[in-house]
Amino acid sequence: MNIGQIWNLIILQPMTNVLIALSHYLGNSFGLSIIVLTLIINAVMYPLTLKQMKATKAMQDMQPKLAELQKKHAKDAKMLASEQMRLYRESGVSPAGCLLPTLLQTPIWIALYQGIRGVMAVTPESFLNLAKNLYAWPVVFAAMPLNVHFLWLNLGSSDYLLAILVGASMWLQQKMTTQTSTDPKMAQQAQLTQVMMPIMFGIFSISVPSGLALYWVINAVVRIAMQYFFSGWGGLQTLPAQVMALIPTAKNQPTKLKK
Amino acid sequence: MKKKLFASFAGTGLALLAIFVTLSGCSSTAVAAGWAGGTVSGDSVYTVSSQGQLVAMTTSGTQQWASAVEGTAASGGFLSCSAGSTLVAVYGTPAVAGDYIYVAGYNGKIYSYSISKQAENSNATLDTDDSKPIVGGVTAGGGKVFVGSSNGNLYALDGKTLAVAWRFATGGKIWCTPAVDNGTVFAGSFDKKVYAVDAATGKEKWAFDAKGAVVSTPVVADGVVYITSFDRRIYAVDEATGSLKWQFPASGTNGSFPREWFFATPVISNGVLYAPCMDGKVYAVNIKDGTSAGLFDVGDAVSSSPVVVAGKVIVATQEAKVYSLDAAAGTKTLLLDFRLSDKQGSATVNSQLSAQGDTVFIHTLLEDKMYAMDAATGAAKSLSLGAITGTPTSIVATTVVVTSVVPTTITVTK
């Protein structure tokens, strides 16, 4: 059995068949099926997500101490690294704890993407390939082919509005969770990630079936809700002030020259 | 250390996106490549290569001429790997009527070629404002050509000008090649129905409700239309009225359904319908009453439509094993195994088979070759289609003799 067959057996096939079966029980709505599956995935991932949020929070809380260390050992990189590691160890913080849930979700993205392409018959090849990944459940054959329409969307085609929603929801999520850093360079990098990630996902959403983009939007909304209940609005708290700063007022408007 | 750590954090998202694109966006099934079979007309065979070339060759395997379908088409969108192709993919087998060859493109266009001029005659986009891919082939008859589209419409076009004579709307995509008999066009749809439409007017005569989508071409014989469906059933309905005569498995027989759906078009030989299934079996059913006439396990999914040669059914599996089946004798003979090595991957056969005399023509996809196989012995030679350019000049044919397996016959228990 090669890696492709193993992938199909343990990831793609369960994902595809659950998507189709859910669709059947949700009034032949593939859109609802994607939403429900997203909620299920998030529920299953919750312990890991909680761990990630705690790790992120701990990392954030450590920022002043890290800045102190950097200041103290500015000229001794070896000592700085050693002290940072000691601090991580003593605080029980693992930087990998922030990444694990994201890494674990990557195969799910891929499987969902492949499943949506196949189920929606985006190309005849992917549709033909789908037959090999279906379980012999009567419900699966009764549901096929699925209803591609959900709200204003054709889930097999890309959608510009949904691509914007992907970018916007991801930006909000990023804004809530991005760590504030005392180091200007690190803060700049964080700002860059905060902007680039939503833009890239938004652009990518233009060229993939909107069913996948729907998953990203719902996932981002769920993560925003989870983050809110864990630590409040986070970086979004400063958003109104930032927005207000951009709005011209009597104070910050340039002084007009008197005639 | 800290900077490196942070940089890895910052780059993680972009790296994940790159992995995502690499692993899924450009997978082989994400691009429409086509799988046109060969059509035999006179002493020539016509097919469309995976490189988008309409290729004419003699039945002995010598290339006659070639012409690029459209030349270049739009790229596949962002990153050029999500949908579409730089070439026009063709899934339906070309149709020949008089001096014309008709080809249906995945780009939603129909092309006609002149055999005598060895060049494109005309082309037309079906409903420019609602153009969708065409997956089935074209059927020509009575000066018209009939074709279904993924926009759900069944079309009749003028054979010369390709102007739309009528269109008939269904509730789902049409991927099958329409069948024409006695002034009626038959086509299955993703809306789980098979429609009988008047070929002259485009008016519906009847619609039959299956329980699954129908992508195989309905087979019409002696006043009966035979339908295979995604619902894993075979139906026989009256050609005139659309009323059900029988279904297989018979109603109420639970647990005896095929494991997968029917994708390929079945064939009839000696009163038996042979329906290839994606579950790796070929179901043989008596056309008289729908009872089983045998079950042939061919070991791998069959998505290509078989062909009948001298009363025997020649069927190719997706992984490129070719069998000769005979329900009356209860025999299954392995004729040819042209699977590639594990390193090279599977040769893959999705294309409809065709035949002239004892020679069967099989288009393999990964290699992009047309095999000419002797149906009795399995001896075969091939013509590489991928190396053919669009120049309609004499090109030296490169035929390769394929070492066939020694035909081994297995008696099948009915």
Coordinates of N, CA and C in Angstrom, one line a residue, chain A residues 59 63 66-67 70 77 80-81 84-85 88 95-96 98-99 102-103 106 109-110 113-114 117 120-138 141-145 148 154 179 181-183 185-187 189-190 193 196-197 200-201 203-204 207-208 212 216, chain B residues 1-3 5-14 16-17 19-21 23-35 76-79 81-84 89 91 106 132-133 135 173 175 190-192 211-213 215 230-232 258-261 263 278 300-301 303 318-319 350:
Chain A
M59 N 2.9 32.8 26.0 CA 4.0 33.5 25.2 C 3.8 35.0 25.3
Q63 N 6.4 38.1 27.2 CA 7.1 39.1 26.4 C 8.0 40.1 27.2
L66 N 11.1 38.4 28.2 CA 12.0 38.1 27.0 C 12.7 39.4 26.6
A67 N 12.0 40.5 26.7 CA 12.6 41.8 26.3 C 13.7 42.2 27.3
Q70 N 16.7 40.1 26.5 CA 17.3 40.6 25.3 C 18.2 41.8 25.6
A77 N 24.8 36.4 22.2 CA 23.7 35.7 21.6 C 23.6 34.3 22.2
L80 N 21.9 34.6 25.5 CA 20.5 35.0 25.3 C 19.7 33.7 25.0
A81 N 20.2 32.9 24.1 CA 19.4 31.7 23.6 C 19.3 30.8 24.8
Q84 N 16.7 32.2 27.2 CA 15.4 32.1 26.7 C 14.8 30.7 26.8
M85 N 15.7 29.7 26.5 CA 15.3 28.3 26.6 C 14.9 28.0 28.1
Y88 N 11.6 29.5 28.9 CA 10.5 28.6 28.3 C 10.2 27.4 29.2
P95 N 6.8 26.5 22.4 CA 6.4 27.3 21.2 C 5.7 26.4 20.2
A96 N 6.0 25.1 20.2 CA 5.3 24.2 19.3 C 3.9 24.0 19.6
C98 N 1.7 26.2 19.9 CA 1.0 27.2 19.1 C 0.7 26.6 17.7
L99 N 1.7 25.8 17.3 CA 1.6 25.4 15.9 C 0.8 24.1 15.6
T102 N -2.7 23.9 14.1 CA -2.7 24.4 12.7 C -2.1 23.3 11.8
L103 N -1.1 22.6 12.3 CA -0.5 21.5 11.5 C -1.4 20.4 11.4
T106 N -4.1 20.9 8.7 CA -3.7 21.0 7.3 C -4.2 19.7 6.5
W109 N -7.8 20.2 5.7 CA -8.0 21.2 4.6 C -7.9 20.4 3.2
I110 N -6.8 19.7 3.1 CA -6.5 19.0 1.9 C -7.6 18.0 1.5
Y113 N -10.7 19.8 0.6 CA -10.6 20.3 -0.8 C -10.7 19.2 -1.8
Q114 N -10.0 18.1 -1.6 CA -10.1 17.0 -2.6 C -11.6 16.5 -2.6
R117 N -13.9 18.9 -4.4 CA -13.7 18.8 -5.9 C -14.3 17.6 -6.5
M120 N -18.3 17.6 -6.0 CA -19.0 18.6 -6.9 C -18.7 18.3 -8.3
A121 N -18.0 17.3 -8.7 CA -17.7 16.9 -10.1 C -17.1 18.1 -10.8
V122 N -16.1 18.7 -10.1 CA -15.4 19.9 -10.7 C -14.7 19.5 -12.0
T123 N -14.1 18.3 -12.0 CA -13.5 17.8 -13.3 C -14.0 16.3 -13.4
P124 N -14.2 15.8 -14.6 CA -14.6 14.4 -14.7 C -13.6 13.5 -14.1
E125 N -12.3 13.8 -14.1 CA -11.3 12.9 -13.5 C -11.5 12.8 -12.0
S126 N -11.8 14.0 -11.3 CA -11.9 13.9 -9.9 C -13.2 13.2 -9.5
F127 N -14.2 13.3 -10.4 CA -15.5 12.7 -10.1 C -15.3 11.1 -10.3
L128 N -14.6 10.7 -11.3 CA -14.3 9.3 -11.5 C -13.5 8.8 -10.3
N129 N -12.6 9.5 -9.9 CA -11.8 9.1 -8.7 C -12.6 9.0 -7.5
L130 N -13.7 9.8 -7.4 CA -14.5 9.7 -6.2 C -15.1 8.3 -6.0
A131 N -15.5 7.7 -7.1 CA -16.1 6.4 -7.0 C -15.3 5.4 -6.2
K132 N -14.0 5.6 -6.3 CA -13.1 4.7 -5.5 C -13.0 5.0 -4.0
N133 N -13.5 6.1 -3.7 CA -13.5 6.6 -2.3 C -14.8 6.5 -1.6
L134 N -15.8 6.0 -2.2 CA -17.1 5.9 -1.6 C -17.3 4.6 -0.8
Y135 N -18.0 4.7 0.3 CA -18.3 3.5 1.1 C -19.6 3.0 0.4
A136 N -19.9 1.7 0.6 CA -21.1 1.1 0.1 C -22.3 1.4 1.0
W137 N -22.5 2.6 1.4 CA -23.6 3.0 2.2 C -24.7 3.4 1.3
P138 N -25.9 2.9 1.5 CA -27.0 3.3 0.6 C -27.3 4.8 0.6
F141 N -25.1 6.7 -2.0 CA -25.6 6.6 -3.3 C -26.9 7.4 -3.5
A142 N -27.7 7.4 -2.5 CA -29.0 8.2 -2.6 C -28.7 9.7 -2.7
A143 N -27.6 10.1 -2.0 CA -27.4 11.6 -2.0 C -26.7 12.1 -3.2
M144 N -26.0 11.2 -4.0 CA -25.2 11.7 -5.1 C -26.1 11.9 -6.4
P145 N -25.8 12.9 -7.2 CA -24.9 14.0 -7.0 C -25.5 15.0 -6.1
V148 N -25.4 21.6 -5.6 CA -24.2 22.5 -5.6 C -24.6 23.9 -5.1
N154 N -22.5 28.8 -5.8 CA -22.3 27.5 -6.4 C -21.1 26.9 -5.8
Q179 N 0.3 38.3 18.9 CA 1.0 38.7 20.1 C 1.6 40.1 19.9
S181 N 4.5 42.6 20.7 CA 5.9 42.4 21.0 C 6.6 43.7 21.3
T182 N 7.5 43.6 22.3 CA 8.2 44.8 22.7 C 9.3 45.1 21.7
D183 N 9.7 44.1 20.9 CA 10.8 44.3 19.9 C 10.1 44.8 18.6
K185 N 11.2 45.0 15.6 CA 11.3 44.1 14.4 C 10.3 43.0 14.5
M186 N 10.2 42.4 15.7 CA 9.2 41.3 15.8 C 7.8 41.8 15.6
A187 N 7.5 43.0 16.1 CA 6.2 43.6 16.0 C 5.9 43.8 14.5
Q189 N 7.1 42.1 12.0 CA 6.9 40.8 11.4 C 5.5 40.3 11.7
A190 N 5.1 40.5 12.9 CA 3.7 40.1 13.3 C 2.7 40.8 12.5
T193 N 2.5 39.3 9.0 CA 1.8 38.0 9.0 C 0.3 38.3 9.1
M196 N -0.6 39.6 5.6 CA -0.4 38.7 4.5 C -1.2 37.4 4.4
M197 N -1.4 36.8 5.6 CA -2.1 35.6 5.6 C -3.6 35.7 5.1
M200 N -3.4 36.3 1.3 CA -3.1 35.1 0.5 C -4.3 34.1 0.5
F201 N -4.9 33.9 1.6 CA -6.1 33.0 1.7 C -7.2 33.6 0.8
I203 N -6.9 35.5 -1.8 CA -6.6 35.3 -3.2 C -6.8 33.9 -3.6
F204 N -6.3 33.0 -2.7 CA -6.4 31.6 -3.0 C -7.9 31.2 -3.2
S207 N -9.6 30.9 -6.6 CA -9.4 29.9 -7.5 C -9.7 28.5 -7.0
V208 N -10.4 28.4 -5.9 CA -10.8 27.1 -5.4 C -12.3 27.0 -5.3
L212 N -14.8 25.1 -0.2 CA -13.7 25.2 0.7 C -13.6 26.6 1.4
W216 N -13.4 27.8 5.3 CA -12.5 28.7 6.0 C -13.2 29.8 6.7
Chain B
M1 N 18.2 33.3 18.4 CA 17.3 32.2 18.7 C 15.9 32.6 18.6
K2 N 15.6 33.7 19.4 CA 14.3 34.2 19.5 C 13.7 34.7 18.1
K3 N 14.7 35.4 17.4 CA 14.3 35.9 16.1 C 14.0 34.7 15.1
L5 N 13.0 31.8 16.0 CA 11.8 31.2 16.4 C 10.6 32.0 15.9
F6 N 10.7 33.3 16.1 CA 9.6 34.1 15.7 C 9.4 34.1 14.2
A7 N 10.5 34.1 13.5 CA 10.5 34.0 12.0 C 9.8 32.8 11.6
S8 N 10.0 31.7 12.3 CA 9.4 30.4 11.9 C 7.9 30.5 12.2
F9 N 7.5 31.2 13.2 CA 6.1 31.5 13.5 C 5.4 32.2 12.3
A10 N 6.1 33.3 12.0 CA 5.6 34.2 10.9 C 5.4 33.5 9.6
G11 N 6.4 32.6 9.3 CA 6.4 31.9 8.0 C 5.5 30.7 8.0
T12 N 5.1 30.3 9.1 CA 4.3 29.0 9.2 C 3.1 29.0 8.3
G13 N 2.3 30.1 8.4 CA 1.1 30.2 7.6 C 1.4 30.1 6.1
L14 N 2.4 30.9 5.7 CA 2.8 30.9 4.3 C 3.3 29.5 3.8
L16 N 2.5 26.6 5.2 CA 1.3 25.7 5.1 C 0.5 25.9 3.8
L17 N 0.4 27.2 3.5 CA -0.3 27.5 2.2 C 0.4 26.8 1.0
I19 N 2.4 24.2 1.1 CA 2.2 22.8 1.1 C 0.9 22.4 0.6
F20 N -0.1 23.2 1.0 CA -1.5 23.0 0.6 C -1.6 23.0 -1.0
V21 N -1.0 24.1 -1.5 CA -1.0 24.2 -3.0 C -0.3 23.0 -3.7
L23 N 0.3 20.0 -2.5 CA -0.3 18.7 -2.3 C -1.6 18.5 -3.0
S24 N -2.4 19.6 -3.0 CA -3.8 19.4 -3.5 C -4.1 20.2 -4.7
G25 N -3.7 21.4 -4.8 CA -4.1 22.3 -5.9 C -3.7 21.7 -7.3
C26 N -2.5 21.1 -7.3 CA -2.0 20.7 -8.6 C -2.1 19.2 -8.8
S27 N -3.0 18.5 -8.0 CA -3.1 17.1 -8.1 C -3.6 16.7 -9.5
S28 N -3.3 15.5 -10.0 CA -3.6 15.1 -11.3 C -5.1 15.2 -11.6
T29 N -6.0 14.9 -10.6 CA -7.4 15.0 -10.9 C -8.0 16.4 -10.9
A30 N -7.1 17.4 -10.5 CA -7.6 18.7 -10.5 C -7.7 19.4 -11.9
V31 N -7.0 18.8 -12.8 CA -6.9 19.3 -14.1 C -7.7 18.4 -15.1
A32 N -8.5 19.1 -15.9 CA -9.3 18.3 -16.9 C -8.4 18.0 -18.1
A33 N -8.1 16.7 -18.3 CA -7.2 16.3 -19.3 C -7.9 15.6 -20.5
G34 N -9.1 15.0 -20.3 CA -9.8 14.4 -21.3 C -9.5 12.9 -21.5
W35 N -10.4 12.2 -22.1 CA -10.2 10.8 -22.4 C -11.0 10.3 -23.6
G76 N -5.4 27.6 -16.6 CA -6.3 27.0 -15.6 C -6.5 28.0 -14.4
G77 N -6.4 29.3 -14.6 CA -6.7 30.2 -13.6 C -5.5 30.5 -12.6
F78 N -5.8 30.9 -11.4 CA -4.7 31.2 -10.5 C -3.8 30.1 -10.3
L79 N -2.5 30.3 -10.4 CA -1.5 29.3 -10.3 C -1.6 28.3 -11.5
C81 N -3.4 25.8 -12.0 CA -3.5 24.4 -11.7 C -4.8 24.1 -11.1
S82 N -5.7 25.0 -11.0 CA -6.9 24.7 -10.2 C -8.0 24.1 -11.1
A83 N -8.2 24.6 -12.2 CA -9.3 24.1 -13.1 C -8.9 24.4 -14.5
G84 N -9.4 23.6 -15.4 CA -9.2 23.9 -16.8 C -7.8 23.4 -17.2
A89 N -9.5 20.0 -23.3 CA -9.7 18.6 -23.0 C -10.9 18.0 -23.8
Y91 N -13.5 14.7 -23.8 CA -13.8 13.4 -23.2 C -14.6 12.5 -24.1
Y106 N -14.2 20.4 -23.7 CA -14.5 20.7 -22.3 C -14.6 22.2 -22.1
K132 N -20.9 26.0 -20.5 CA -20.3 25.1 -19.5 C -19.6 23.9 -20.2
P133 N -18.7 23.2 -19.4 CA -18.0 22.2 -20.1 C -18.9 21.1 -20.7
V135 N -18.8 17.2 -21.5 CA -18.1 16.0 -21.1 C -18.4 14.8 -22.0
K173 N -26.6 18.4 -14.8 CA -25.6 18.3 -15.9 C -25.9 17.1 -16.8
W175 N -23.7 14.6 -18.9 CA -22.4 14.1 -19.2 C -22.4 13.0 -20.2
F190 N -27.8 14.5 -14.6 CA -27.5 14.4 -13.2 C -28.7 14.6 -12.3
D191 N -29.8 15.0 -12.9 CA -31.1 15.2 -12.2 C -31.8 13.8 -11.9
K192 N -31.1 12.7 -12.2 CA -31.5 11.3 -12.0 C -32.7 10.9 -12.9
K211 N -33.0 6.4 -9.7 CA -32.8 6.9 -8.3 C -31.4 7.4 -8.2
G212 N -30.7 7.6 -9.3 CA -29.4 8.1 -9.2 C -29.1 8.8 -10.6
A213 N -28.0 9.6 -10.6 CA -27.6 10.3 -11.8 C -27.3 9.3 -12.9
V215 N -24.9 8.9 -16.3 CA -23.9 9.5 -17.1 C -23.5 8.6 -18.3
F230 N -26.1 5.8 -11.4 CA -25.3 5.9 -10.2 C -26.0 5.2 -9.0
D231 N -27.3 4.9 -9.1 CA -28.0 4.2 -8.0 C -27.7 2.7 -8.0
R232 N -26.7 2.3 -8.8 CA -26.2 0.9 -8.9 C -27.3 -0.1 -9.4
P258 N -24.5 -3.8 -6.7 CA -23.1 -3.6 -6.9 C -22.5 -2.6 -5.8
R259 N -21.2 -2.7 -5.6 CA -20.7 -1.9 -4.5 C -20.5 -0.5 -4.9
E260 N -20.3 -0.3 -6.3 CA -20.1 1.1 -6.8 C -21.1 1.4 -7.9
W261 N -21.0 2.6 -8.4 CA -22.0 3.0 -9.4 C -21.6 2.6 -10.9
F263 N -20.7 3.7 -14.5 CA -20.3 4.9 -15.2 C -20.2 4.7 -16.7
M278 N -18.0 0.3 -11.6 CA -16.8 0.9 -10.9 C -16.3 0.0 -9.8
D300 N -10.6 -4.6 -11.3 CA -10.4 -3.2 -11.1 C -11.6 -2.4 -11.8
A301 N -11.8 -1.2 -11.3 CA -12.9 -0.4 -11.8 C -12.9 -0.3 -13.4
S303 N -14.4 2.0 -16.3 CA -15.0 3.3 -16.6 C -15.1 3.5 -18.1
Q318 N -9.6 0.1 -15.7 CA -8.9 1.4 -15.6 C -7.4 1.1 -15.5
E319 N -7.0 0.1 -14.9 CA -5.6 -0.2 -14.8 C -5.0 -1.0 -16.0
N350 N -9.9 5.1 -19.6 CA -11.3 5.6 -19.3 C -12.0 5.7 -20.6

